[in-house]
GROMACS .gro file of C-alpha atoms in nm:
model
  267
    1UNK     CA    1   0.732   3.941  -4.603
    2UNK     CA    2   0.711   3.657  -4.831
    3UNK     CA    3   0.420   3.798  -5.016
    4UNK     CA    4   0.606   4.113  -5.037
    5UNK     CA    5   0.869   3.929  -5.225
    6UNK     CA    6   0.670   3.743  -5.482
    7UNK     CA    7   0.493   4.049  -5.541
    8UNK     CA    8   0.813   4.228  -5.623
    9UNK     CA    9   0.921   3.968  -5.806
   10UNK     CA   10   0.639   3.962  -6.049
   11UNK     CA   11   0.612   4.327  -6.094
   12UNK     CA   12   0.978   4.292  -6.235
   13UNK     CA   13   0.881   3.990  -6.405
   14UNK     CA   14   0.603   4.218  -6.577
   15UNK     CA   15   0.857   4.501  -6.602
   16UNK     CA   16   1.101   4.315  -6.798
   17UNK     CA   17   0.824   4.122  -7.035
   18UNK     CA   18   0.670   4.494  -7.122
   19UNK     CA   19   1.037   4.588  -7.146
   20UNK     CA   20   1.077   4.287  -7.462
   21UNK     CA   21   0.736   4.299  -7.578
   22UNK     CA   22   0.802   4.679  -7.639
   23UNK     CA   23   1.187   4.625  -7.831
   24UNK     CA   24   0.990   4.340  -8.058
   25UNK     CA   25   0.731   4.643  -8.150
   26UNK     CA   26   0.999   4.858  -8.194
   27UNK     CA   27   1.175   4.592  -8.443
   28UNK     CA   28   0.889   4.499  -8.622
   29UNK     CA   29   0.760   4.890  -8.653
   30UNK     CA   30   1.134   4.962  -8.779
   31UNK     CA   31   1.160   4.653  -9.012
   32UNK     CA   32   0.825   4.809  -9.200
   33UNK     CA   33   0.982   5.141  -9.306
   34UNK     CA   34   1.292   4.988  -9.330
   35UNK     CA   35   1.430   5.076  -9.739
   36UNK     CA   36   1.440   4.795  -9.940
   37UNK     CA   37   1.783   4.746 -10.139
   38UNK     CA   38   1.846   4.646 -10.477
   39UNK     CA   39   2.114   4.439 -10.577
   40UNK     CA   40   2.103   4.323 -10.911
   41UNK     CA   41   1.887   4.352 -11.222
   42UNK     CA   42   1.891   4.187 -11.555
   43UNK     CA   43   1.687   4.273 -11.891
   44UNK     CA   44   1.570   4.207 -12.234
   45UNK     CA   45   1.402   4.457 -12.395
   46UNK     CA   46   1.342   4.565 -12.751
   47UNK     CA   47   1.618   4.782 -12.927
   48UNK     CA   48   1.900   4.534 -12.824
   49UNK     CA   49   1.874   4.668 -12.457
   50UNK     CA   50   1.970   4.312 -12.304
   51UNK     CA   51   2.140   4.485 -12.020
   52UNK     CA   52   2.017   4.781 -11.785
   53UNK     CA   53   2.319   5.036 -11.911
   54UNK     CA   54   2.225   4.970 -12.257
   55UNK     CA   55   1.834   5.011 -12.177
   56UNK     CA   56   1.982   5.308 -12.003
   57UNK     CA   57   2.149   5.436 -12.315
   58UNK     CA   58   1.911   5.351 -12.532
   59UNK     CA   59   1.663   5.592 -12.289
   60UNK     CA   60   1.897   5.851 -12.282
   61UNK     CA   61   1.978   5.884 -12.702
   62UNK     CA   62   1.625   5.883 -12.744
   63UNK     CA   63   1.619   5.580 -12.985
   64UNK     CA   64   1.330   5.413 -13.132
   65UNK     CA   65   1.293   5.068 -13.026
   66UNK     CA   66   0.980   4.968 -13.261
   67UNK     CA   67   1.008   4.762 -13.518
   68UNK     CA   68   0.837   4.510 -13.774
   69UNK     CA   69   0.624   4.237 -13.671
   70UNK     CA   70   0.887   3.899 -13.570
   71UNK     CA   71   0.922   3.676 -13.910
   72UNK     CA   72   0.915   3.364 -13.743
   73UNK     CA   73   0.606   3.374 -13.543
   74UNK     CA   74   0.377   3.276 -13.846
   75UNK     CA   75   0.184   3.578 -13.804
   76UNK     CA   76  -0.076   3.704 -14.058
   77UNK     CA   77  -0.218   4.032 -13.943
   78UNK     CA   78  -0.351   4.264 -14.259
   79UNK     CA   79  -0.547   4.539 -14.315
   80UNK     CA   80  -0.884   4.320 -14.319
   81UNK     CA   81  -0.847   4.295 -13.948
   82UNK     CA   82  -0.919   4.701 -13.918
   83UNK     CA   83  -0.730   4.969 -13.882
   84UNK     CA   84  -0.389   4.812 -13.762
   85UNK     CA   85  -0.049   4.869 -13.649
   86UNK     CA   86   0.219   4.695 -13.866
   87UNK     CA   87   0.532   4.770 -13.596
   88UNK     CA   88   0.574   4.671 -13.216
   89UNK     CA   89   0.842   4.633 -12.996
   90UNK     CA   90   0.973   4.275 -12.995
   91UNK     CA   91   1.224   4.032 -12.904
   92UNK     CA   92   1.338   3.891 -13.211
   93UNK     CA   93   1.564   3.645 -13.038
   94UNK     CA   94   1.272   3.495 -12.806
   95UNK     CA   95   1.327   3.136 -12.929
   96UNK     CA   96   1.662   3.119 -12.811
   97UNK     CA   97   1.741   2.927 -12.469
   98UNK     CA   98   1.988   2.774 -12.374
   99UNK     CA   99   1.856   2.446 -12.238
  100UNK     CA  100   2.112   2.225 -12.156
  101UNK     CA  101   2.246   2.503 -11.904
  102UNK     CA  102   1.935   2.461 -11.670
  103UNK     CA  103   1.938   2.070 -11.730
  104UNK     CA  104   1.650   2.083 -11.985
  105UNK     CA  105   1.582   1.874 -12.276
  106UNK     CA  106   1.519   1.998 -12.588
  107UNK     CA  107   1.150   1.899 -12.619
  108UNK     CA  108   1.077   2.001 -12.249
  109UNK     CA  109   1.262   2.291 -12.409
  110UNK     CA  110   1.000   2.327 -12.680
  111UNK     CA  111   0.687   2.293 -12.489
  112UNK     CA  112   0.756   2.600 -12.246
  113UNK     CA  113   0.615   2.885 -12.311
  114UNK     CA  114   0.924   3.155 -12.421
  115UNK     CA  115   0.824   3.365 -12.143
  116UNK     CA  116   0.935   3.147 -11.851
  117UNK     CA  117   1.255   3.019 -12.047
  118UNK     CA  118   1.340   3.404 -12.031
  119UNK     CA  119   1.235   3.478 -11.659
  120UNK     CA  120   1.457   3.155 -11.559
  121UNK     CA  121   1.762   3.325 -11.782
  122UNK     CA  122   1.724   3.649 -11.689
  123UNK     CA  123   1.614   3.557 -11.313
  124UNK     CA  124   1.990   3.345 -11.313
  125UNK     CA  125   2.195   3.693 -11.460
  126UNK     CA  126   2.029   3.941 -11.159
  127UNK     CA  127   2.151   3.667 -10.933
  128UNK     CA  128   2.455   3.661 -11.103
  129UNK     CA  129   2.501   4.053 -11.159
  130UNK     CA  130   2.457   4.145 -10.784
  131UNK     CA  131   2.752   3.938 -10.706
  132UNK     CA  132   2.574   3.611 -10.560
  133UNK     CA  133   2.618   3.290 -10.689
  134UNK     CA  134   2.303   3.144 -10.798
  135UNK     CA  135   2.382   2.797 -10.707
  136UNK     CA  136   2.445   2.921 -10.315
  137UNK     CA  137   2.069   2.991 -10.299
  138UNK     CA  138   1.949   2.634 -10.255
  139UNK     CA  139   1.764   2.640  -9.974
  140UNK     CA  140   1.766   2.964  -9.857
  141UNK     CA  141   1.446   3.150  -9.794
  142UNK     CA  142   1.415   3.377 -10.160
  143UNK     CA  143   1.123   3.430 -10.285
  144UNK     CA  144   1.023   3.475 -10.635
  145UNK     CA  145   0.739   3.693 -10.756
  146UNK     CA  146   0.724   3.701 -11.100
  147UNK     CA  147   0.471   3.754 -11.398
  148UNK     CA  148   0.323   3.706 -11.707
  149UNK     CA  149   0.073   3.734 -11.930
  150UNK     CA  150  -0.049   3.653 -12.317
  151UNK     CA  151  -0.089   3.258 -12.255
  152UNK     CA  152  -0.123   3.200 -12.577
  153UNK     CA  153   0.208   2.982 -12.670
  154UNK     CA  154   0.046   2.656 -12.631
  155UNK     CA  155  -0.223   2.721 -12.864
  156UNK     CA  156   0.059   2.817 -13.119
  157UNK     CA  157   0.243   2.491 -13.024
  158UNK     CA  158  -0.065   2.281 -13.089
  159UNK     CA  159  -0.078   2.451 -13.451
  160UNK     CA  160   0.265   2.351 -13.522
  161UNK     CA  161   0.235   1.956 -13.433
  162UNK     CA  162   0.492   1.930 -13.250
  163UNK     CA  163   0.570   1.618 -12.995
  164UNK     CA  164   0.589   1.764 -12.659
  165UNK     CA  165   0.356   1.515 -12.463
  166UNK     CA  166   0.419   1.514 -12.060
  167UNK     CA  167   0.561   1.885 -12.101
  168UNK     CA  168   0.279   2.090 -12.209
  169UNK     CA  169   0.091   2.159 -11.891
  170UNK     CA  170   0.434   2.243 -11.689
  171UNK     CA  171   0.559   2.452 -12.006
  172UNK     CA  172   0.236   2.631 -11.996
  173UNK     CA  173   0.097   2.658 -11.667
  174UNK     CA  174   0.104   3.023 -11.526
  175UNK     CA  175   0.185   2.954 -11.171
  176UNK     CA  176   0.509   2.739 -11.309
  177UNK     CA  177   0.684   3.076 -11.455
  178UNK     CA  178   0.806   3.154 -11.034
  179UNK     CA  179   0.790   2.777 -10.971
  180UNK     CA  180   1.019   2.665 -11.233
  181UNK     CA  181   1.301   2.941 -11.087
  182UNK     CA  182   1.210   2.823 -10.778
  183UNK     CA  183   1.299   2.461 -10.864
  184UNK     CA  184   1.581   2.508 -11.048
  185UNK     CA  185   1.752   2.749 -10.814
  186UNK     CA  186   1.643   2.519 -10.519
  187UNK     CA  187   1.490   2.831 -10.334
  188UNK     CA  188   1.260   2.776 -10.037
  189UNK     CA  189   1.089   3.104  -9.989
  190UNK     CA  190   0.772   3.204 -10.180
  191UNK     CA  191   0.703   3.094 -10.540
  192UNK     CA  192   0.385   3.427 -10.665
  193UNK     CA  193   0.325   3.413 -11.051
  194UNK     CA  194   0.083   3.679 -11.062
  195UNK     CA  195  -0.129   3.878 -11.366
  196UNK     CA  196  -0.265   4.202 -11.320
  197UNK     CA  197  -0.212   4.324 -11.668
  198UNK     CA  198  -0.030   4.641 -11.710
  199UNK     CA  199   0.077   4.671 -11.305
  200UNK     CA  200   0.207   4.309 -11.332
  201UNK     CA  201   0.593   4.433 -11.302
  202UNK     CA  202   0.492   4.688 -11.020
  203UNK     CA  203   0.255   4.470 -10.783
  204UNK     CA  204   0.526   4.191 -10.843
  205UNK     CA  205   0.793   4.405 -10.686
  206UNK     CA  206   0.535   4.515 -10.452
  207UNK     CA  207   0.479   4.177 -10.303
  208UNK     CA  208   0.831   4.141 -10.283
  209UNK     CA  209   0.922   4.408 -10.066
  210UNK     CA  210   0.644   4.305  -9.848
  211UNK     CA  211   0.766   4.008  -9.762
  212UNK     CA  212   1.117   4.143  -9.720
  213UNK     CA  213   0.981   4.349  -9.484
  214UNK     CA  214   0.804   4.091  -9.283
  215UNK     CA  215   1.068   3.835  -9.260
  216UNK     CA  216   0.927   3.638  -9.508
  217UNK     CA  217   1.226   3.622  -9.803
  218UNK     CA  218   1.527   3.686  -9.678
  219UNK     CA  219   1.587   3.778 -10.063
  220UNK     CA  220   1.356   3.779 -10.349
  221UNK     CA  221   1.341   3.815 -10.713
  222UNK     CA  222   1.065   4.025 -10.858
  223UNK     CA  223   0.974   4.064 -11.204
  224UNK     CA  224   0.801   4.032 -11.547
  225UNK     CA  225   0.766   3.883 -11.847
  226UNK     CA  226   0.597   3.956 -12.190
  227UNK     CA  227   0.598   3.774 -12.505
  228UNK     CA  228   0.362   3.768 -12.737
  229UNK     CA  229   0.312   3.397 -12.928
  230UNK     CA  230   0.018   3.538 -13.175
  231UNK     CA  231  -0.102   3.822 -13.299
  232UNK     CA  232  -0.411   3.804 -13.102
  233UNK     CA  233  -0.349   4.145 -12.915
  234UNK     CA  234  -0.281   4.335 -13.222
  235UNK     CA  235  -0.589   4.188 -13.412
  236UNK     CA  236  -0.841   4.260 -13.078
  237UNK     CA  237  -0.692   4.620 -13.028
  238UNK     CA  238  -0.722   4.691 -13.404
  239UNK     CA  239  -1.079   4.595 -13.404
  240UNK     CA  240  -1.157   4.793 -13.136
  241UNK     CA  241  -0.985   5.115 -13.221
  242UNK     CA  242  -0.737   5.096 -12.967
  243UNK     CA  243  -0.399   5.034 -13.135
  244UNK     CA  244  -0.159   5.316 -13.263
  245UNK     CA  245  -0.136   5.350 -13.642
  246UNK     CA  246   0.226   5.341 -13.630
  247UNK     CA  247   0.281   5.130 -13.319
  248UNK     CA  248   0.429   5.439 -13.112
  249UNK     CA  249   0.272   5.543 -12.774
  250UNK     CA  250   0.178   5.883 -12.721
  251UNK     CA  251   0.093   5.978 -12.412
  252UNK     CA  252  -0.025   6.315 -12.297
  253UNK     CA  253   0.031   6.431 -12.670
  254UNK     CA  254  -0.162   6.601 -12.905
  255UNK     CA  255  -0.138   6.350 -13.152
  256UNK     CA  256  -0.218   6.011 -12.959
  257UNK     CA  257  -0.402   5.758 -13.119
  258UNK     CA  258  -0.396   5.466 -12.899
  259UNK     CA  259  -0.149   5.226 -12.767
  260UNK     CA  260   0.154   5.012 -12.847
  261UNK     CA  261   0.217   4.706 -12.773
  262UNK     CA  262   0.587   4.544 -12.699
  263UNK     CA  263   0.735   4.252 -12.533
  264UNK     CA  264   1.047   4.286 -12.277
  265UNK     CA  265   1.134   4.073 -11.940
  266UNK     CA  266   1.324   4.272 -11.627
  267UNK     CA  267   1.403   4.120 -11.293
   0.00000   0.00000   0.00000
């Protein structure tokens, strides 16, 4: 009788284990499909479209965000350099920041590239326009996966002379662009600065509903960033035939002639 017991007392013990194991599998299989919400988003993009609704409008009235090469960039880009687009889509405001917000001095200020000073704005104002407050995300497990591209700003920094010693690896290290928001926000999930050229933005928020999905972040931030510190791209496309005459993208048209290239940061 005894034996009869333990048996029946393991076959529930089984029972009820199978029972578990099965809800977890159900959970996890659930938690996979599950739709991913977003909750805030922030921009600056060409065209004054430093907000989604105005990107939105801007979309919807059709209007042409290309303009003439940024003034203050010391660019020289002629026609020696081949057959070459004179217009872009650019931030003209990049060098602003607002340094003494994220506790920054002004020569660490200097030495980082403009493309993480805008992903650690612009990261702050998604926070900020889905309702959370930034500051209430220390330590909570948010990721950030976040990109960029063009390193070129320290090799434009060097040019210049400036005195930025200490602050030019951090200001110019790709994988500090997530870590930076990371640190400032206090954030303990994963830190991803990632590069996979024209995808960036899309594998970005890729990765982040990923780990969403598997428990990872319990929030994350996922964006890009592009700003171009030379003229590099527009001489290298030019020689090679690849650039638009007037800058403009034409996809699928008749009349294409190449790409366009233009800066922007969304989160």
């Amino acid at each position: 009788m005894a034996d009869e017991d333990k048996l029946r007392y393991y076959v529930k013990r089984m029972a009820a284990e199978l029972e578990a194991t099965q809800e977890q599998l159900r959970e996890a299989t659930a938690m996979r499909s599950e739709p991913v919400a977003i909750v805030g988003m922030a921009c600056r993009y060409p065209g004054g479209a430093d907000t989604p609704e105005r990107l939105w409008e801007l979309l919807a009235a059709g209007e042409d965000a290309i303009g003439p090469f940024p003034d203050d960039r010391g660019w020289n880009v002629g026609p020696t350099d081949g057959p070459y687009a004179a217009e872009g889509g650019f931030l003209y405001d990049a060098a602003e920041f607002d340094a003494g917000f994220f506790g920054i001095s002004p020569r660490e200020a200097l030495a980082m590239d403009p493309q993480q000073r805008l992903l650690l704005e612009v990261s702050w104002e998604a926070i900020e326009r889905s309702g959370i407050d930034p500051k209430s995300l220390k330590g909570t497990q948010t990721g950030a996966f976040l990109s960029t591209s063009y390193q070129e700003y320290l090799a434009r920094l060097q040019q210049t002379g400036a005195v930025v010693d200490a602050f030019k690896l951090s200001g110019n290290c790709v994988s500090v662009a997530s870590g930076r928001v990371s640190y400032v926000l206090g954030l303990s999930g994963p830190a991803v600065t990632l590069d996979t050229a024209c995808s960036s933005a899309l594998v970005a928020v890729h990765l982040a509903a990923d780990s969403l999905r598997r428990g990872e972040s319990t929030l994350a931030l996922a964006g890009a960033a592009t700003v171009m510190a030379t003229e590099g791209m527009f001489v290298e496309f030019s020689r090679q035939g690849g650039l638009s005459a007037d800058g403009r993208c034409k996809a699928f048209g008749a009349g294409a002639d190449g790409t366009g290239w233009s800066e922007g940061v969304g989160v």
